[in-house]
Coordinates of C-alpha atoms and ligand atoms in Angstrom, one line a residue:
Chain A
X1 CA 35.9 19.7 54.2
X2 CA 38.1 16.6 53.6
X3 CA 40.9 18.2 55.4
X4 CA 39.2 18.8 58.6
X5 CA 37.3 15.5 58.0
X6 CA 40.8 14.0 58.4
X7 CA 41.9 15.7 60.7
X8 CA 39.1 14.8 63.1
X9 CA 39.6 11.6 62.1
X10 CA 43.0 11.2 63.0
X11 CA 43.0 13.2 66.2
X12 CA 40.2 12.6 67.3
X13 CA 39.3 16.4 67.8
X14 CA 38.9 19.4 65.9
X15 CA 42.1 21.7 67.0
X16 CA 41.0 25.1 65.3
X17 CA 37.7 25.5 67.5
X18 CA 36.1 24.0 70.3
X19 CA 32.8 22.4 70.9
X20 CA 30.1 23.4 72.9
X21 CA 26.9 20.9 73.7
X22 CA 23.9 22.8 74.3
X23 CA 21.9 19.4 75.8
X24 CA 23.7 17.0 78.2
X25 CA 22.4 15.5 81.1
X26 CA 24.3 13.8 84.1
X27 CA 24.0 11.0 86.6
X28 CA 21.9 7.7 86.3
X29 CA 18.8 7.3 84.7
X30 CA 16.1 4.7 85.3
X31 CA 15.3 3.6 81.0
X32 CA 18.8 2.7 80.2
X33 CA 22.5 1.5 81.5
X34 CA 24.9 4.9 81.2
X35 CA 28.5 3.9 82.1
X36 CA 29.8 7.2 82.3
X37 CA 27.5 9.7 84.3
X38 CA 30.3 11.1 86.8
X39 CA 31.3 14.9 86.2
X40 CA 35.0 13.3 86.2
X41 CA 34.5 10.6 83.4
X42 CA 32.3 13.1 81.5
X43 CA 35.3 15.7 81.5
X44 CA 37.5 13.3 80.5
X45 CA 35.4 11.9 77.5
X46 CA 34.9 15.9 76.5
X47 CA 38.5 16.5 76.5
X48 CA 39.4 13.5 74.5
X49 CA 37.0 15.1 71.9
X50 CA 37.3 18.5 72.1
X51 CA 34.4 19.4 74.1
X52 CA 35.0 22.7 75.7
X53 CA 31.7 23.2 77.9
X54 CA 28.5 21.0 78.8
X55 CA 25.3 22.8 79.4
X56 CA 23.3 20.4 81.2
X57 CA 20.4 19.3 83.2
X58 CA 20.9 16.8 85.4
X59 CA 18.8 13.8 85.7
X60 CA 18.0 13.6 89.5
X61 CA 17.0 17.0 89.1
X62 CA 14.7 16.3 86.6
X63 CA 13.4 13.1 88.1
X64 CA 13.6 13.4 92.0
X65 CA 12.6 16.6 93.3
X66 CA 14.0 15.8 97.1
X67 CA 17.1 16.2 95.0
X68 CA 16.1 19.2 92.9
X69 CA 18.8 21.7 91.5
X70 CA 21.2 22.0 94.7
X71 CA 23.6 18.9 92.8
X72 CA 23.6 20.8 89.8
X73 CA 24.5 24.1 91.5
X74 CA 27.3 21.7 93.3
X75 CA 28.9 20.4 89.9
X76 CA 29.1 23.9 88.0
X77 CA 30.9 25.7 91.2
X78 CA 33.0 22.4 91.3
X79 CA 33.8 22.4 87.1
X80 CA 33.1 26.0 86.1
X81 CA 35.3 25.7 82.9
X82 CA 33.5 22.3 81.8
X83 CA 30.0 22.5 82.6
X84 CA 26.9 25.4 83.2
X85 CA 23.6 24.4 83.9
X86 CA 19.6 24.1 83.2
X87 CA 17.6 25.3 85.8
X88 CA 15.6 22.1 85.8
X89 CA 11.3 22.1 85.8
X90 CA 9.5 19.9 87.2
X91 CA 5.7 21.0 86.9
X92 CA 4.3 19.3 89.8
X93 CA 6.5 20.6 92.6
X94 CA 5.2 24.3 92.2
X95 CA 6.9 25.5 95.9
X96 CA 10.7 23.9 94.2
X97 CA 9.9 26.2 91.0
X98 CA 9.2 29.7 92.8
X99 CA 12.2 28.3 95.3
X100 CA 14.1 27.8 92.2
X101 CA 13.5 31.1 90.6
X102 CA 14.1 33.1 93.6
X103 CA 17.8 32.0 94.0
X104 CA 18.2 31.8 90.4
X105 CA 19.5 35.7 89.8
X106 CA 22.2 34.9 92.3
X107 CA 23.1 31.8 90.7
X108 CA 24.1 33.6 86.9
X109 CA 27.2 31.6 86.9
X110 CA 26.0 28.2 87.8
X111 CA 22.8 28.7 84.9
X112 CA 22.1 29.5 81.5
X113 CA 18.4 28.9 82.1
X114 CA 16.0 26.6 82.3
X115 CA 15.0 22.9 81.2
X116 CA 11.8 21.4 80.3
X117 CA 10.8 18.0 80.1
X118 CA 6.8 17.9 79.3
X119 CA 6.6 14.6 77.7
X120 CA 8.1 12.9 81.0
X121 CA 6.3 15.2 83.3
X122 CA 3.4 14.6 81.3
X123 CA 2.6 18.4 81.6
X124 CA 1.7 20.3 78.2
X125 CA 4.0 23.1 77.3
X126 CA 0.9 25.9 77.9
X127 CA -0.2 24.2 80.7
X128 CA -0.3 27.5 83.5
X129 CA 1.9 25.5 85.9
X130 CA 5.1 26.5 83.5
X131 CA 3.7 30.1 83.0
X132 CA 6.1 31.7 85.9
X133 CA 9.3 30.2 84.2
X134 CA 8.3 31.5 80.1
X135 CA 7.9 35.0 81.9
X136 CA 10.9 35.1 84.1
X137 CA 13.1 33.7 81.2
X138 CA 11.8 36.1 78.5
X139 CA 12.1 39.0 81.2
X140 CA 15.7 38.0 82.2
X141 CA 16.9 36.8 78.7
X142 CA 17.6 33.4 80.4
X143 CA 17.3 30.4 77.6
X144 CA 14.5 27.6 77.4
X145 CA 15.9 24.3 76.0
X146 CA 12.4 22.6 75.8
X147 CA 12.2 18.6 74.7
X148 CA 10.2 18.7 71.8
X149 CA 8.7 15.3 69.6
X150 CA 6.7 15.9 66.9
X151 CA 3.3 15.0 67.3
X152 CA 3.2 14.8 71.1
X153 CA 0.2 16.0 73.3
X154 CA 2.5 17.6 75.7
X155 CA 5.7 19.2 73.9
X156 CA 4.7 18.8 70.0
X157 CA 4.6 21.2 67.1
X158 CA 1.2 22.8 68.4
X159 CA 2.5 23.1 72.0
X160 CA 5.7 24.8 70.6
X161 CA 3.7 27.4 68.8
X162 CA 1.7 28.5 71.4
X163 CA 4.3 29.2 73.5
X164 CA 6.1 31.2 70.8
X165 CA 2.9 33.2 69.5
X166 CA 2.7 34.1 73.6
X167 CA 6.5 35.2 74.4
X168 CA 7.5 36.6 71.6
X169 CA 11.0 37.0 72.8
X170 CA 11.9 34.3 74.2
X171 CA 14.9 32.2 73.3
X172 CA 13.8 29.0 73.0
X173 CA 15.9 25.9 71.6
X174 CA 13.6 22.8 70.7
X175 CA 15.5 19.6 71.9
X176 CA 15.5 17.1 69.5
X177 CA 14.2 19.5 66.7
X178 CA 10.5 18.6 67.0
X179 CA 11.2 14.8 66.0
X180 CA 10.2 13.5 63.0
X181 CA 8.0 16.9 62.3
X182 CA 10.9 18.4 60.5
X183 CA 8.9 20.1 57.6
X184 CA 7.4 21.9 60.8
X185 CA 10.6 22.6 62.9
X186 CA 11.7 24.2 59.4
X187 CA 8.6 26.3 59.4
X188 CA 9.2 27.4 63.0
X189 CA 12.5 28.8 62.8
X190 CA 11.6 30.5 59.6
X191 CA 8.5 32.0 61.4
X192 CA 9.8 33.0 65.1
X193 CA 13.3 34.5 65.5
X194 CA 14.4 33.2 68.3
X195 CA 14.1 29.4 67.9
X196 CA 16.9 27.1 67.7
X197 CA 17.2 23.7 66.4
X198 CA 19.2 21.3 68.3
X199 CA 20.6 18.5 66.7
X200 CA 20.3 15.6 69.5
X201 CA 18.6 12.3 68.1
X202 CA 18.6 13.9 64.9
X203 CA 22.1 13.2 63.3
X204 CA 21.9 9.6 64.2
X205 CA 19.8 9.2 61.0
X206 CA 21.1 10.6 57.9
X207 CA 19.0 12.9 55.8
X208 CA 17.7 15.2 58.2
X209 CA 20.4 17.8 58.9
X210 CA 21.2 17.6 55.2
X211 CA 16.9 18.9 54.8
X212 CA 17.8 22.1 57.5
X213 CA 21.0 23.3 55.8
X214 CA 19.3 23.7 52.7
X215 CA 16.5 24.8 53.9
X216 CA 17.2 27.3 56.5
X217 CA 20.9 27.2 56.8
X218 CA 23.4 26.6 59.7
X219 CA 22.3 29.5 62.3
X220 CA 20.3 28.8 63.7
X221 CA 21.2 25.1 64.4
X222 CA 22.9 24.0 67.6
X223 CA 25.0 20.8 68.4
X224 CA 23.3 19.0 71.5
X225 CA 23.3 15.2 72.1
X226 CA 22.4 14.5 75.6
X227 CA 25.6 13.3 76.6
X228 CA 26.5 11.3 78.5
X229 CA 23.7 9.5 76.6
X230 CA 25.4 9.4 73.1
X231 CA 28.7 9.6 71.7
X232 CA 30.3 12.9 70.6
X233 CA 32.8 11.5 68.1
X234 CA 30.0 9.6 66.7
X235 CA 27.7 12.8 66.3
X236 CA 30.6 15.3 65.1
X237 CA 31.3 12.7 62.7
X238 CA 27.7 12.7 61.3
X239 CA 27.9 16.5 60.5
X240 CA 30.9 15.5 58.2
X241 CA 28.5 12.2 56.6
X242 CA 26.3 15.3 56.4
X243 CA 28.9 16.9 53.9
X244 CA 28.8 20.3 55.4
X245 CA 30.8 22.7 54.9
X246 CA 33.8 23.6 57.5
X247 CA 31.9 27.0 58.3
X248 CA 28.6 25.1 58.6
X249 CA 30.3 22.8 61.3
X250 CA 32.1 25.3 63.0
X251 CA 29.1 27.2 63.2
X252 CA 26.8 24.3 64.4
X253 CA 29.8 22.8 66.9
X254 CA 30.8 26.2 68.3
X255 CA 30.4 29.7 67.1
X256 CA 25.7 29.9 67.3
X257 CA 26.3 28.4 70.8
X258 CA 28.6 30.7 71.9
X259 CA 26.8 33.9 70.8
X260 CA 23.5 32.6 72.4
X261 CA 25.7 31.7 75.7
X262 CA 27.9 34.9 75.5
X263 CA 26.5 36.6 78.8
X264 CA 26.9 33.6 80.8
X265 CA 29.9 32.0 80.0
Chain B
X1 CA 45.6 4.6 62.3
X2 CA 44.9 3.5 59.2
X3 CA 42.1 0.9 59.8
X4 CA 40.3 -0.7 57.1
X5 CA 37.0 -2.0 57.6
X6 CA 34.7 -4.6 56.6
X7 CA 31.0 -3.6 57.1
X8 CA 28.2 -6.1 58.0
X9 CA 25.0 -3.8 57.9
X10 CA 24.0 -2.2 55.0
X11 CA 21.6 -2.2 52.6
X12 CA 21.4 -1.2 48.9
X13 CA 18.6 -0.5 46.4
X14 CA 15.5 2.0 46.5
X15 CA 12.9 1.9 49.6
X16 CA 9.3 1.8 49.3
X17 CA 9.4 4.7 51.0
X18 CA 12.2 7.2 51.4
X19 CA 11.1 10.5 52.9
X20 CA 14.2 11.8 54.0
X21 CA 16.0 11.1 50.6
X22 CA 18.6 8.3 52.0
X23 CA 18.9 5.7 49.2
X24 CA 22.2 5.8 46.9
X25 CA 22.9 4.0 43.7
X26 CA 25.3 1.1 44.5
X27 CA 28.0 2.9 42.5
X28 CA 27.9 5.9 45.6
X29 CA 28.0 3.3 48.0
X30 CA 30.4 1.7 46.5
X31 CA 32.4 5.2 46.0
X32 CA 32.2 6.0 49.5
X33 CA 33.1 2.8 50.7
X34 CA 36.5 3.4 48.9
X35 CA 37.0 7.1 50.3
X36 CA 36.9 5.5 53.8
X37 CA 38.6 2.4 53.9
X38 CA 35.9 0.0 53.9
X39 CA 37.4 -2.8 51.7
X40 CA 34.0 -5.6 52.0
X41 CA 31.1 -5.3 53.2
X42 CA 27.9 -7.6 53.7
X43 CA 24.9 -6.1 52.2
X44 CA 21.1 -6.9 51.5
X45 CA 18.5 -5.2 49.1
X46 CA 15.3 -3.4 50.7
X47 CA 13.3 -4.9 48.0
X48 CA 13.6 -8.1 50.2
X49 CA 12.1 -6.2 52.6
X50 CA 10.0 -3.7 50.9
X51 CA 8.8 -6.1 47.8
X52 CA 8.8 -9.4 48.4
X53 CA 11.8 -11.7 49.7
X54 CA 11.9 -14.0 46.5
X55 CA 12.4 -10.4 44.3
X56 CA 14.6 -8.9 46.4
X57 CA 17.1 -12.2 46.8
X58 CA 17.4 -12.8 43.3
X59 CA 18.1 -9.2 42.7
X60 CA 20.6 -9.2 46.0
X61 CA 22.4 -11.8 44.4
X62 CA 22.3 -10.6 40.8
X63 CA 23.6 -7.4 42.3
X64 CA 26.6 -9.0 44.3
X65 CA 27.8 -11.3 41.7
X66 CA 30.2 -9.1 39.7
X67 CA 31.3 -7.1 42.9
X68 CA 33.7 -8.7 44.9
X69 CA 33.7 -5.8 48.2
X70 CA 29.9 -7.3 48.4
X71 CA 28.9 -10.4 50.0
X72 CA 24.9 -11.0 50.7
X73 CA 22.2 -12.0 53.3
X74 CA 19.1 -13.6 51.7
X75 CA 15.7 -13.4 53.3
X76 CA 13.4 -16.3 54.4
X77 CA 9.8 -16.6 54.8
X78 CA 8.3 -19.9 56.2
X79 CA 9.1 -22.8 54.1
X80 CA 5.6 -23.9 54.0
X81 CA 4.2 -21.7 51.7
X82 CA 6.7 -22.0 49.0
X83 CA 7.6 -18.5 47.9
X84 CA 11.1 -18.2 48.2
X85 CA 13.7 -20.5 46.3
X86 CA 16.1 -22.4 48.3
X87 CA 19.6 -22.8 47.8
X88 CA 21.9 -25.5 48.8
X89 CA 24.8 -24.5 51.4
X90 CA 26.9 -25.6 48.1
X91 CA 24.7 -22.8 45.9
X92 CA 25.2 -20.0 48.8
X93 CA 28.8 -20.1 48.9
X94 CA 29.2 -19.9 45.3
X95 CA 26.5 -16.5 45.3
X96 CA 28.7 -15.3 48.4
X97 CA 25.8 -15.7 50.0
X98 CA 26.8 -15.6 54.0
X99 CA 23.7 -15.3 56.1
X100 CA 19.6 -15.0 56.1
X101 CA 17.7 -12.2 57.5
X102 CA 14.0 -12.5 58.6
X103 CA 11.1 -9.9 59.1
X104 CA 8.5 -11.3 60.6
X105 CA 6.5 -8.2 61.5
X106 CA 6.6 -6.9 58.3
X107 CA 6.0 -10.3 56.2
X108 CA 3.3 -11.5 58.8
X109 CA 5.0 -14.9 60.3
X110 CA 6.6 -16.0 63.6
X111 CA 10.1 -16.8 63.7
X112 CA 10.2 -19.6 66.2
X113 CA 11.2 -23.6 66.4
X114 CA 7.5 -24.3 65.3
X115 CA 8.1 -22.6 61.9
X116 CA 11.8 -23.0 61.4
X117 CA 12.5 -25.7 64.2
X118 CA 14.7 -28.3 61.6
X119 CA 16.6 -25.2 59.6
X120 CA 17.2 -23.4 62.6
X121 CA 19.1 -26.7 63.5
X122 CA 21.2 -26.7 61.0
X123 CA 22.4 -23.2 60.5
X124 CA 23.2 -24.0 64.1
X125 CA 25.6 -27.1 63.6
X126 CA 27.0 -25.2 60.6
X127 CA 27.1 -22.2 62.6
X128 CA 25.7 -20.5 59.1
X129 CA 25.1 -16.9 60.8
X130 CA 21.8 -15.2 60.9
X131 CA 21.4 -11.3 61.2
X132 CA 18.4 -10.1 63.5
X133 CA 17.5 -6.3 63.2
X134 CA 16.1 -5.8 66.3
X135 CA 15.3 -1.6 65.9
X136 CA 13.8 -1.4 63.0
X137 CA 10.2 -2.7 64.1
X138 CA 10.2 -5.0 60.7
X139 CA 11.9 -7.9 62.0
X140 CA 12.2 -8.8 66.0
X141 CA 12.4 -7.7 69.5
X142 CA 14.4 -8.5 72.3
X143 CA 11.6 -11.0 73.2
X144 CA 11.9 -12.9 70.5
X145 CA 15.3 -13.1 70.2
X146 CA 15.3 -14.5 73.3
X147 CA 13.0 -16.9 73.1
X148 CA 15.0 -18.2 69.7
X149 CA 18.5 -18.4 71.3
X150 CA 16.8 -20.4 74.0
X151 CA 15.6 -23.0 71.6
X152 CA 18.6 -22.4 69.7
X153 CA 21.5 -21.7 72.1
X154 CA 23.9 -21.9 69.9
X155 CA 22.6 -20.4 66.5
X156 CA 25.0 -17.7 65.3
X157 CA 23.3 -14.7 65.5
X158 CA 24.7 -11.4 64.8
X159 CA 22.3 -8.7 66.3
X160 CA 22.1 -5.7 64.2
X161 CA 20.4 -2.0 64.7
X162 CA 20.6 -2.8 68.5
X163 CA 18.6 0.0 69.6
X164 CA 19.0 4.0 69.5
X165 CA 19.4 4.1 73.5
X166 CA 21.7 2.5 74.8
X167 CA 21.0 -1.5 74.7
X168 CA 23.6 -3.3 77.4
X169 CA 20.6 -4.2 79.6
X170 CA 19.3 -6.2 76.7
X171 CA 22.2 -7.6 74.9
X172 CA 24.6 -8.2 78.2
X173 CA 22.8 -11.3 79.2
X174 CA 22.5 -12.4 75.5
X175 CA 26.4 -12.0 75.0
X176 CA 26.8 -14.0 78.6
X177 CA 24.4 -16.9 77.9
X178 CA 24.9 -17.8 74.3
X179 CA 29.1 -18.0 73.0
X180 CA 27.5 -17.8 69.6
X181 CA 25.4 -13.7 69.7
X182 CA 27.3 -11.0 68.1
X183 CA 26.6 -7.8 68.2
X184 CA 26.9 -4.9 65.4
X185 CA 29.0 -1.8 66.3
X186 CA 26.7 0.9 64.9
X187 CA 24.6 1.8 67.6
X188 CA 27.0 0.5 70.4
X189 CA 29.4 3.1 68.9
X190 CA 26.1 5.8 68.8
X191 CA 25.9 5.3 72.7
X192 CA 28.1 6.5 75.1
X193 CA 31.0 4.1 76.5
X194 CA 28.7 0.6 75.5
X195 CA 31.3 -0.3 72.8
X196 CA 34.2 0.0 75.3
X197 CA 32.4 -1.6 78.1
X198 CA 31.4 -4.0 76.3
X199 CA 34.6 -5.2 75.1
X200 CA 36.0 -5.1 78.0
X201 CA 33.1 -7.3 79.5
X202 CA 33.0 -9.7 76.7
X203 CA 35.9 -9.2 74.4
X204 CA 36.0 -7.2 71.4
X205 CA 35.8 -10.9 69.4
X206 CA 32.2 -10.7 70.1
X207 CA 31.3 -7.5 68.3
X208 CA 31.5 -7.1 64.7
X209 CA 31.6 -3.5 62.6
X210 CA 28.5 -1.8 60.9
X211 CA 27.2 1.2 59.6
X212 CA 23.8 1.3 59.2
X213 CA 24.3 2.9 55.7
X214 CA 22.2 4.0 54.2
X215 CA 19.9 5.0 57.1
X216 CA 23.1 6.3 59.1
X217 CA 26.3 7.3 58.3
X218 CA 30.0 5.7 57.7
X219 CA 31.3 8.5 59.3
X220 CA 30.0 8.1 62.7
X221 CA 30.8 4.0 62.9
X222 CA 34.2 4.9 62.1
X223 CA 34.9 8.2 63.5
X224 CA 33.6 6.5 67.0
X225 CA 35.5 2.9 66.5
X226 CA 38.7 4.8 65.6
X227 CA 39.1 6.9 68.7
X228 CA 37.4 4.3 71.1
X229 CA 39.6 3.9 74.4
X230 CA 40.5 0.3 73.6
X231 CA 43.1 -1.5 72.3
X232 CA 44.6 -1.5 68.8
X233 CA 44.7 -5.1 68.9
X234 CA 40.6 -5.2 69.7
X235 CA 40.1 -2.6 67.0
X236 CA 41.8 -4.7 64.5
Ligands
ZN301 ZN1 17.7 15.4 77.0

């Protein structure tokens, strides 16, 4: 571990595997300053670190529907070897969704699935206006990344579950790792088989990560941080504060995002 | 590069409540201070959070005494009420003591002129530094710092735990109004590009390094600081 710790350190990167982030977003965003939301300064930052490929959902897609998915259909054909992206949802525009879903199957290398952002849209994860998306994804084998906090009303622990109990084979990654309910988002991976944990505002506090590789291991666990949001060398770097293992990391960083991406990428 | 740092936000000692199983003996701090290069740092206990200032101080400075990588920032309460012991400027040096902390929201006072009005004066013509956690929900908000730098425009004020999203919309007017803010690395290295652009707006002279350790780790701080796109010369 101390090797590769210094290596990382000195490079700056981690030359014996890449680095894929399962949760980045793009563009500006109304609650904070981003400096560096262009595709070209985002490539740029991932190359300096060792990021291979950005699976995103891009913010204008998420928060203006006149925009919708058409810029991030435009950034993926543009930057195929950098970036693939979320399909995103936005509950209350029910005619972009069936739009959205209808050119989807010829849009297999632009998407890896679809994005849901409940809390935001203020929508609860069961709530029937998502129903057309659970079923196409579970059909198709497409991936969910939902946000999840713990406790919320709209994509908490309770929302999570019935949406697992319902499609059982769905693959389903919880953003943020059900926030501060980790005892739950423990429970949940040991309970459905298709759940994955993704680490984004979860390694900028020590002592979580440390609670899921001892409980449930490094599988199942995927590195996300909603770049361009946060900081990759500052996240990789936590996984080494972590004091995991060099398999543990390469599994987190790379290898349980590749097999879950395989078909698409 | 081999870059050794000096760390200006961390805490030692046990929380009133640790749920996630963060705090370290001072020795592991200590021990992993060493493994990465971090020659000082400046350090305060939780128990002048978590207990009660007057405890926690004279346990801070008990703790620093014999440990010369550790220099301390002591926590006030209001005067008025008499709780704490006060040291002479003469006193603090000689403890290594460098700066005060406050939490108001937790120890149920207001930090303003009214309360502090003639000491806040005077830390400001010494330009004796005070730390401001603004995260944490125990000690300010943005408000508040504010409104103290505007009675106090010149107070030295390092801002610590800025804020887990990214902060610049906050702390850029501070930096351009007041020659005396500073602002702690961690969580300007935790979001994307604000150390760099920040530097470049203000100068790296007006940020200092932290951690965050215990709550987050060295690594991060330094991985991030290390491999920032600015200048060797800013870094140092
Ligand atoms: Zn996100």
């Amino acid at each position: 571990m101390n090797k590769l710790w210094e290596e990382f350190l000195k490079n700056g990167k981690i030359e014996s595997f890449p680095v894929i982030d399962v949760h980045c977003h793009m563009g500006f965003f109304y609650g904070s300053h981003l400096p560096y939301i262009e595709p070209e300064k985002m490539i740029e930052r991932m190359e300096s670190v060792g990021v291979k490929l950005c699976v995103f959902a891009h913010h204008y897609s998420l928060f203006n529907p006149d925009i919708g998915n058409k810029v991030v259909i435009e950034i993926v054909k543009k930057y195929p070897d950098k970036f693939r992206g979320y399909c995103s949802i936005n509950p209350h525009y029910q005619n972009n969704i069936k739009n959205d879903i209808n050119s989807y199957d010829k849009l297999k290398d632009v998407y890896v699935g679809f994005k849901l952002l409940p809390d935001y849209h203020r929508v609860p994860l069961s709530n029937k206006r998502y129903q057309i998306v659970f079923e196409y994804a579970e059909e198709n084998k497409s991936i969910i990344l939902t946000h999840t906090w713990g406790g919320s009303f709209y994509n908490g622990e309770n929302e999570v579950e019935k949406i697992l109990k319902k499609y059982r084979k769905l693959k389903l990654i919880l953003g943020h790792s059900l926030h501060n309910c980790w005892d739950k988002a423990i429970e949940i991976v040991k309970n459905y088989e298709n759940v994955y944990l993704e680490l984004c505002a979860v390694i900028d506090e020590r002592g979580v990560l440390e609670k899921f590789i001892e409980k449930i291991g490094s599988d199942r666990i995927l590195y996300g941080t909603d770049f361009p949001w946060f900081n990759h060398h500052y996240y990789i770097a936590s996984l080494f504060g972590a004091g995991l293992s060099e398999n543990e990391i390469k599994k987190i960083l790379y290898l349980n995002a590749f097999y879950l991406l395989k078909k698409y990428t | 590069m081999d870059c050794k740092f000096f760390d200006v936000n961390i805490w030692i000692g046990k929380p009133m409540n640790d749920e996630k199983n963060i705090s370290v003996t001072v020795e592991e701090t200590m021990e992993k201070m060493s493994f990465l290069n971090i020659e000082k740092a400046i350090v305060w206990d939780i128990s002048q959070r978590d207990v009660h200032p007057q405890i926690g101080n004279e346990k801070l400075i008990k703790e620093i005494s014999n440990k010369e990588q550790f220099y301390g920032v002591l926590t006030l309460l209001p005067f008025q009420t008499d709780e704490i012991k006060i040291y002479s400027f003469k006193e603090l040096k000689e403890k290594k003591i460098v700066g005060f902390n406050f939490f108001p929201k937790k120890h149920n006072f207001i930090l303003s002129k009214i309360s502090f009005g003639e000491f806040l004066a005077e830390l400001e013509n010494r330009k004796f530094p005070i730390f401001l956690d603004v995260m944490s929900g125990f000690s300010v908000d943005y408000r508040d710092v504010y409104s103290i730098l505007s009675d106090f425009p010149k107070l030295t004020c390092i801002l610590c735990n800025t804020g887990m999203w990214n902060t610049d919309r906050f702390t850029w007017p501070l930096l351009e109004k007041f020659p005396n803010v500073y602002l702690e690395s961690s969580l300007l290295s935790l979001n994307e590009g604000s150390l760099e652009e920040t530097v470049k707006k203000f100068g790296a002279e007006r940020i200092v390094f932290g951690s965050g350790f215990p709550e987050r780790y060295f690594e991060s701080s330094i991985a991030q600081l290390t491999h920032a796109k600015i200048s060797k010369g800013d870094k140092v």
